[in-house]
mmCIF file of C-alpha atoms in Angstrom:
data_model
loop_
_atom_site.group_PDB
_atom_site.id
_atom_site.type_symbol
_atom_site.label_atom_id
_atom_site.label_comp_id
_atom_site.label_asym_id
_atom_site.label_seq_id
_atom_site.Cartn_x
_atom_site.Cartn_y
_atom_site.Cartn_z
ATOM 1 C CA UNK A 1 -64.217 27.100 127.115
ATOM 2 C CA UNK A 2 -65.116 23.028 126.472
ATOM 3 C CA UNK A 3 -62.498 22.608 123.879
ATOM 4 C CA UNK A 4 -62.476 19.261 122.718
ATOM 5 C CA UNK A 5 -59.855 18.465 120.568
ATOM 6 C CA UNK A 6 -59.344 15.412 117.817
ATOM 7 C CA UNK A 7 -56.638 13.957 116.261
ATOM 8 C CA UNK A 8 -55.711 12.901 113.296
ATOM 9 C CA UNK A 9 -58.539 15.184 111.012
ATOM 10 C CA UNK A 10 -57.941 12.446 107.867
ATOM 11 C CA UNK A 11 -56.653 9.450 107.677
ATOM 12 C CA UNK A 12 -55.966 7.433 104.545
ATOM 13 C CA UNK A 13 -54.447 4.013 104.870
ATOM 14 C CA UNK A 14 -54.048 0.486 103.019
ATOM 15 C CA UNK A 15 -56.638 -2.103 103.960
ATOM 16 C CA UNK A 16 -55.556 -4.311 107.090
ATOM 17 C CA UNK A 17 -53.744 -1.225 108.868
ATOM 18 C CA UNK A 18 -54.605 -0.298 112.694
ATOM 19 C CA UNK A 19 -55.189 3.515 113.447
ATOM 20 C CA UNK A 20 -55.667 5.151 116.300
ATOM 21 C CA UNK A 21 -57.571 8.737 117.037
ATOM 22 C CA UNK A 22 -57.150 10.349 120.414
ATOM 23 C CA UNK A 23 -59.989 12.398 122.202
ATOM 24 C CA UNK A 24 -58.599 15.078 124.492
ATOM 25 C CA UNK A 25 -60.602 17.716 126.617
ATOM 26 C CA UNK A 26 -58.547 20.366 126.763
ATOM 27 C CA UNK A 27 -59.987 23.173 129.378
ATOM 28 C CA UNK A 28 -62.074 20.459 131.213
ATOM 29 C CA UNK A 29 -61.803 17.241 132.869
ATOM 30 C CA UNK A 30 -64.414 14.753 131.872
ATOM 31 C CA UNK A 31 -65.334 11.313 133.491
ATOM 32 C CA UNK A 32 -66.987 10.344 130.266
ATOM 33 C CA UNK A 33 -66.190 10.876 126.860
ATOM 34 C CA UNK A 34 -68.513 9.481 123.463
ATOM 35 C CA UNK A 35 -67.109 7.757 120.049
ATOM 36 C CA UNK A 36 -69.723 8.419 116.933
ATOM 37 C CA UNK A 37 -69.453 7.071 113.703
ATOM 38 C CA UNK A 38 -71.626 9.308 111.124
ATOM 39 C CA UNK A 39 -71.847 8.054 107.758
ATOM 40 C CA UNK A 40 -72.586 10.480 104.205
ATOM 41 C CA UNK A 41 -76.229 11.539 104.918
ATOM 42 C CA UNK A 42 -77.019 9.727 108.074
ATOM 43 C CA UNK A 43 -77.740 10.619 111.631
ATOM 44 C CA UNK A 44 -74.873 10.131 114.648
ATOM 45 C CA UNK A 45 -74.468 6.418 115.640
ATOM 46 C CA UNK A 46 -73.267 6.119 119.269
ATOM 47 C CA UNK A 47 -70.328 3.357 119.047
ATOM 48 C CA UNK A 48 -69.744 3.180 122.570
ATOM 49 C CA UNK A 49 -69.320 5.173 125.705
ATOM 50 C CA UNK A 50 -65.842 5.369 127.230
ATOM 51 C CA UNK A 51 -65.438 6.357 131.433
ATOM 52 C CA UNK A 52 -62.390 6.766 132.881
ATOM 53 C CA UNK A 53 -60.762 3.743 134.502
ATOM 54 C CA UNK A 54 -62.972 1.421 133.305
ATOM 55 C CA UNK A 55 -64.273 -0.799 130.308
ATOM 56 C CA UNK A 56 -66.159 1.191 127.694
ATOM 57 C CA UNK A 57 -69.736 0.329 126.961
ATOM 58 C CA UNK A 58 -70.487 -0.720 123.656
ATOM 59 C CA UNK A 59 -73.788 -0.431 121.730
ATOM 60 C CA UNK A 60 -75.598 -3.519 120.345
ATOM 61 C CA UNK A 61 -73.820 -4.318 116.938
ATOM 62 C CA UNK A 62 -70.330 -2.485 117.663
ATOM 63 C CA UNK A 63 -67.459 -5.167 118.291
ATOM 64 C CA UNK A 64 -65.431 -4.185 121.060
ATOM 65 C CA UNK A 65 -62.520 -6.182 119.639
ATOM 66 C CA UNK A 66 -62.434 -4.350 116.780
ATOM 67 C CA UNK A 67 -62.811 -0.707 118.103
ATOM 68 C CA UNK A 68 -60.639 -0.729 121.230
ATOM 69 C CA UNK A 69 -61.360 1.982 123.293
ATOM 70 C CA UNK A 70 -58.798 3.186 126.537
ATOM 71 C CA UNK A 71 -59.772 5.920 129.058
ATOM 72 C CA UNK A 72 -56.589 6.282 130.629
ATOM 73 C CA UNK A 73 -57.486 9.734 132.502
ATOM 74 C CA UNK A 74 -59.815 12.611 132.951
ATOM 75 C CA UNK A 75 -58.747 14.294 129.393
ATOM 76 C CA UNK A 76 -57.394 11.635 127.227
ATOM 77 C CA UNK A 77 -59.853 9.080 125.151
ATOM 78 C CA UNK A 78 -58.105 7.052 122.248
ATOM 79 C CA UNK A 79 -60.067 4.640 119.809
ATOM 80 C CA UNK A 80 -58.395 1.841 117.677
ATOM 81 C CA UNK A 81 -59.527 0.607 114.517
ATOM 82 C CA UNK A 82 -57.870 -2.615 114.439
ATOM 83 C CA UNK A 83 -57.058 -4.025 111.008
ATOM 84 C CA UNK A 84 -59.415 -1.708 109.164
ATOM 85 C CA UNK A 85 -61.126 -2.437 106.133
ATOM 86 C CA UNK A 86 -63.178 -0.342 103.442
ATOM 87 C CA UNK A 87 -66.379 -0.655 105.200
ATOM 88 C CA UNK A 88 -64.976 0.965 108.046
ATOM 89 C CA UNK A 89 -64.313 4.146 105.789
ATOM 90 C CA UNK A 90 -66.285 6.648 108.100
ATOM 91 C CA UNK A 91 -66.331 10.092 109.742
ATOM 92 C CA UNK A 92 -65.806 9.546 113.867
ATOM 93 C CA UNK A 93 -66.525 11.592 115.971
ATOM 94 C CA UNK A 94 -65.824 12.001 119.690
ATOM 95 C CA UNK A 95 -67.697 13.707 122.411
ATOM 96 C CA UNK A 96 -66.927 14.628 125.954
ATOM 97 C CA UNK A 97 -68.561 16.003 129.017
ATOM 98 C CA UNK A 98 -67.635 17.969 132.059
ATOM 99 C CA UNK A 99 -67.296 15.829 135.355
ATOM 100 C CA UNK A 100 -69.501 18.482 136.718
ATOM 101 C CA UNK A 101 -72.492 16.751 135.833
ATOM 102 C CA UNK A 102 -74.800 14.524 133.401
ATOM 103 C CA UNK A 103 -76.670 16.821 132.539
ATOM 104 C CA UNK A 104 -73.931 19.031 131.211
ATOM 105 C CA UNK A 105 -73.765 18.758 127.179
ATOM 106 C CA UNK A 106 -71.733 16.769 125.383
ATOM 107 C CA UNK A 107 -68.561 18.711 123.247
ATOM 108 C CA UNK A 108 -68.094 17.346 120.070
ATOM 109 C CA UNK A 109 -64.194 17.040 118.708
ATOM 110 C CA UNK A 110 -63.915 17.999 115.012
ATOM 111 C CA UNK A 111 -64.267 14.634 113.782
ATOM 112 C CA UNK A 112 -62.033 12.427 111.960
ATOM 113 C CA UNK A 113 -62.305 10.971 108.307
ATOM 114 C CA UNK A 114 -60.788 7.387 107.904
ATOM 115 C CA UNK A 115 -60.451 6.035 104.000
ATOM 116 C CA UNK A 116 -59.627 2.733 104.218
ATOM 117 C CA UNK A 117 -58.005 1.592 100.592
ATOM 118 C CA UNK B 1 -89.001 2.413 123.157
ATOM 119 C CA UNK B 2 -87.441 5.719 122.995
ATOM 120 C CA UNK B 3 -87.795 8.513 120.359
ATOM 121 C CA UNK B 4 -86.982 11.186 119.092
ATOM 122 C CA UNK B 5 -88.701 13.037 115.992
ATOM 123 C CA UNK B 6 -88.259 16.229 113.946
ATOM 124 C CA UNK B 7 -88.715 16.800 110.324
ATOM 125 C CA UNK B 8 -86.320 15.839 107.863
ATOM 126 C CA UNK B 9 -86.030 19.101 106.156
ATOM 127 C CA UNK B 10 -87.157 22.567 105.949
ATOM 128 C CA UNK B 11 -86.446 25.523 103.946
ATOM 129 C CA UNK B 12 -86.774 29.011 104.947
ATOM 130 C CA UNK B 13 -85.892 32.422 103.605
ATOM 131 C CA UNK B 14 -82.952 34.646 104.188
ATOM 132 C CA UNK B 15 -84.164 37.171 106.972
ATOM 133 C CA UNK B 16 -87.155 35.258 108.306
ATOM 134 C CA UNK B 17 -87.855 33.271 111.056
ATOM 135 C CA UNK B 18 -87.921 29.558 111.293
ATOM 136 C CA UNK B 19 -89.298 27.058 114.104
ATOM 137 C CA UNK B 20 -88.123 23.746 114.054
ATOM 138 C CA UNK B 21 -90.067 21.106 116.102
ATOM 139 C CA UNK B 22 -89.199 18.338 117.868
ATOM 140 C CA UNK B 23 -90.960 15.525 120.009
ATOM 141 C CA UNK B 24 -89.550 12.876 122.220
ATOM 142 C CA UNK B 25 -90.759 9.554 124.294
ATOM 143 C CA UNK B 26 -87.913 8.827 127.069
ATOM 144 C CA UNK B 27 -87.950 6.613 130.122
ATOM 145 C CA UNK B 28 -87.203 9.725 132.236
ATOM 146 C CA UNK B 29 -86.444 13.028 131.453
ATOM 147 C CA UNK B 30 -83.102 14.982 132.059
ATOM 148 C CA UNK B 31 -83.427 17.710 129.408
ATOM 149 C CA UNK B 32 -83.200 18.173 125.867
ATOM 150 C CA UNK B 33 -80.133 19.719 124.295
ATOM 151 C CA UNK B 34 -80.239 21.220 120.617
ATOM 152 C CA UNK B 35 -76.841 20.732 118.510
ATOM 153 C CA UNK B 36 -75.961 22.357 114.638
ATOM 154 C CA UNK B 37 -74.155 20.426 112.744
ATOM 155 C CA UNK B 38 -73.061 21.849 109.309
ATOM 156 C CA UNK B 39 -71.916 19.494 106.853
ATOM 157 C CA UNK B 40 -68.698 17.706 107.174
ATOM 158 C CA UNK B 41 -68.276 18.641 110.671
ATOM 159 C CA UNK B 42 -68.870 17.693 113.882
ATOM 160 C CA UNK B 43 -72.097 18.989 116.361
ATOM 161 C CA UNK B 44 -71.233 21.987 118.302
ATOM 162 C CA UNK B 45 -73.832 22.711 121.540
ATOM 163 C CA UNK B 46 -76.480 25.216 120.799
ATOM 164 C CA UNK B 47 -78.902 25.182 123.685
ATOM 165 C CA UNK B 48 -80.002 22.748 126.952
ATOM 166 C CA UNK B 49 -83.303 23.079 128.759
ATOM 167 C CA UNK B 50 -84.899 21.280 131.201
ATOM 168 C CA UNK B 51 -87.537 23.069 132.886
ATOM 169 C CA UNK B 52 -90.556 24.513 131.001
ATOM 170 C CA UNK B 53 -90.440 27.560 129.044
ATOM 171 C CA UNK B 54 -88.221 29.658 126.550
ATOM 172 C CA UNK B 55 -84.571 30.127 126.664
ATOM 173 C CA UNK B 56 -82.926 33.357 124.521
ATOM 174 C CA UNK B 57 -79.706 32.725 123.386
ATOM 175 C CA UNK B 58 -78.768 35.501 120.642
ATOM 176 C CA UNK B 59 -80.607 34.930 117.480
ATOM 177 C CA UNK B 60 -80.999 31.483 118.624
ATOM 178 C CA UNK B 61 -84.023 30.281 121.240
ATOM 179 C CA UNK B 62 -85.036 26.876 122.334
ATOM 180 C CA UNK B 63 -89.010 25.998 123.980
ATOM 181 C CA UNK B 64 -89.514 23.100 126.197
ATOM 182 C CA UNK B 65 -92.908 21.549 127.058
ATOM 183 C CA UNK B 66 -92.274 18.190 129.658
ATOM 184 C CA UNK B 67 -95.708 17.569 130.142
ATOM 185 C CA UNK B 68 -96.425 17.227 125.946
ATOM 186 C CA UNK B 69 -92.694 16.091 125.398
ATOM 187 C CA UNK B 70 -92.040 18.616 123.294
ATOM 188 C CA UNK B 71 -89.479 21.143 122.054
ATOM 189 C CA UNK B 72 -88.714 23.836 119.322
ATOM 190 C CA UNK B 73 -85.857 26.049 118.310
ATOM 191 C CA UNK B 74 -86.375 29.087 117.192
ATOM 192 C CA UNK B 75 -83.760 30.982 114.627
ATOM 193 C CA UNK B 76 -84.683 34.647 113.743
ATOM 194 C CA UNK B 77 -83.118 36.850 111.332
ATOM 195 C CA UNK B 78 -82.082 33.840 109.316
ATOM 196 C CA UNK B 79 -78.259 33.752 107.570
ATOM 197 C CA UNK B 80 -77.065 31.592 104.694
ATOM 198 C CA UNK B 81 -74.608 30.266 107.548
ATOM 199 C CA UNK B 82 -77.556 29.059 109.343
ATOM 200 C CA UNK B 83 -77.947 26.570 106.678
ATOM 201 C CA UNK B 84 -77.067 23.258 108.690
ATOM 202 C CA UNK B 85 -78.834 20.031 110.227
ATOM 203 C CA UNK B 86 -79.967 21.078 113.646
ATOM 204 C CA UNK B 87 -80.320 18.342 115.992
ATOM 205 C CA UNK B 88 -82.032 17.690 118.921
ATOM 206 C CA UNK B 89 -81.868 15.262 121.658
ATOM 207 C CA UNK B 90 -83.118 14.062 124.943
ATOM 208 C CA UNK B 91 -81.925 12.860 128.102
ATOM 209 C CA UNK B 92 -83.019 10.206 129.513
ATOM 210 C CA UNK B 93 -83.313 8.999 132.925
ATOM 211 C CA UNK B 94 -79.794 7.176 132.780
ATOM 212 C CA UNK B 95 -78.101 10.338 131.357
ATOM 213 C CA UNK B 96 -78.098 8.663 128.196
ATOM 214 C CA UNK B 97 -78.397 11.083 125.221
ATOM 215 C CA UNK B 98 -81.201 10.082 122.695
ATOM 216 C CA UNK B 99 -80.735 11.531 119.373
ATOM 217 C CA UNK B 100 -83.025 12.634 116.926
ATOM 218 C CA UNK B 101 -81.918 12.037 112.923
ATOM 219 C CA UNK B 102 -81.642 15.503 112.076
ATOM 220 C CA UNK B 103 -82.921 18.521 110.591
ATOM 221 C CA UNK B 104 -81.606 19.737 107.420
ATOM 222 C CA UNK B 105 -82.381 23.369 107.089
ATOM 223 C CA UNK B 106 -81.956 25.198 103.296
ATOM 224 C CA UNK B 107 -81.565 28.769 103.678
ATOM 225 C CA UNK B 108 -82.746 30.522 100.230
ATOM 226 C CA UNK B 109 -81.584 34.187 99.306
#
């Protein structure tokens, strides 16, 4: 159970392109669902966190007008890098957790590797 | 502010036992969750406690102190798969998860 699954794995793409990654629980419904960004080496940076029917929270530093981030329901998350550029070259990473509670843990999606060009 | 800390690295023999430690500072406490996370991929869930004590899982146990704000996992009989940044992190009294940086653990034959 708590199958969490990400899409696309890899994405390579010219230099002012948008992309999009969708976040779907797939056995569970979850309220709340977590973007990442983990670069070569480095711990898990919490981007921002994304509830259903409502504005994500963003962390200090992460422009919201550049990662757009919709909830629509219980099992779908989607995050938009909008006109990438090489420095946003990253591995990302979603999360989500059961409805049933905060406390439950977070299940992490199998990430997904954007090479901007 | 909020922490979390646990060694950067260990390394550890094939068949032994290793303990990694980890201490936090949170403004509340709603557990502490352990992840691995081998490299390339993404976390998966190892273990969650949040009231005192030791929790078997397998090969795999995880030790919570509240009152010294600290926490271990354990990982007997050690496998070259094992090898992997295990990490650990806290909840606080939003629900927020606090994340420690990591520990990378070599297994040697």
């Amino acid at each position: 159970g708590a199958v969490v699954s990400q899409h696309p794995s890899w994405v390579i793409c010219k230099s002012g392109t948008s992309v999009k990654i969708e976040c779907r629980s797939l056995d569970f419904q979850a309220t709340t669902m977590f973007w990442y960004r983990q670069f070569p080496k480095q711990s898990l940076m919490l981007m921002a966190t994304s509830n259903e029917g409502s504005k994500a929270t963003y962390e200090q530093g992460v422009e919201k007008d550049k990662f757009l981030i919709n909830h629509a329901s219980l099992t779908l998350s989607t995050l938009t890098v909008t006109s990438a550029h090489p420095e946003d070259s990253s591995f990302y990473i979603c999360s989500a957790r059961d409805l049933q509670g905060d406390n439950q843990p977070q299940h992490f999606g199998d990430g997904t590797r954007l090479s901007i060009l | 502010g909020q922490n979390i800390d646990q060694p950067t690295e260990m390394t550890a023999t094939e068949g032994a036992i290793v303990q990694i430690n980890c201490t936090y500072q949170t403004s509340g406490f709603n557990g502490l969750f352990w992840y691995q996370q081998h490299a390339g991929e993404a976390p998966t869930f190892l273990s969650y406690n949040v009231l005192d004590g030791l929790e078997e899982k397998g090969r795999f146990s995880s030790f919570l102190s509240r009152s010294k704000g600290y926490s271990y996992l354990l990982l007997k009989e050690l496998q070259m798969k094992d090898s992997a940044s295990y990490l650990c992190a806290a909840l606080d009294s939003n629900y927020q998860l606090i994340w420690g940086a990591g520990t990378k653990l070599i297994i040697k034959p």
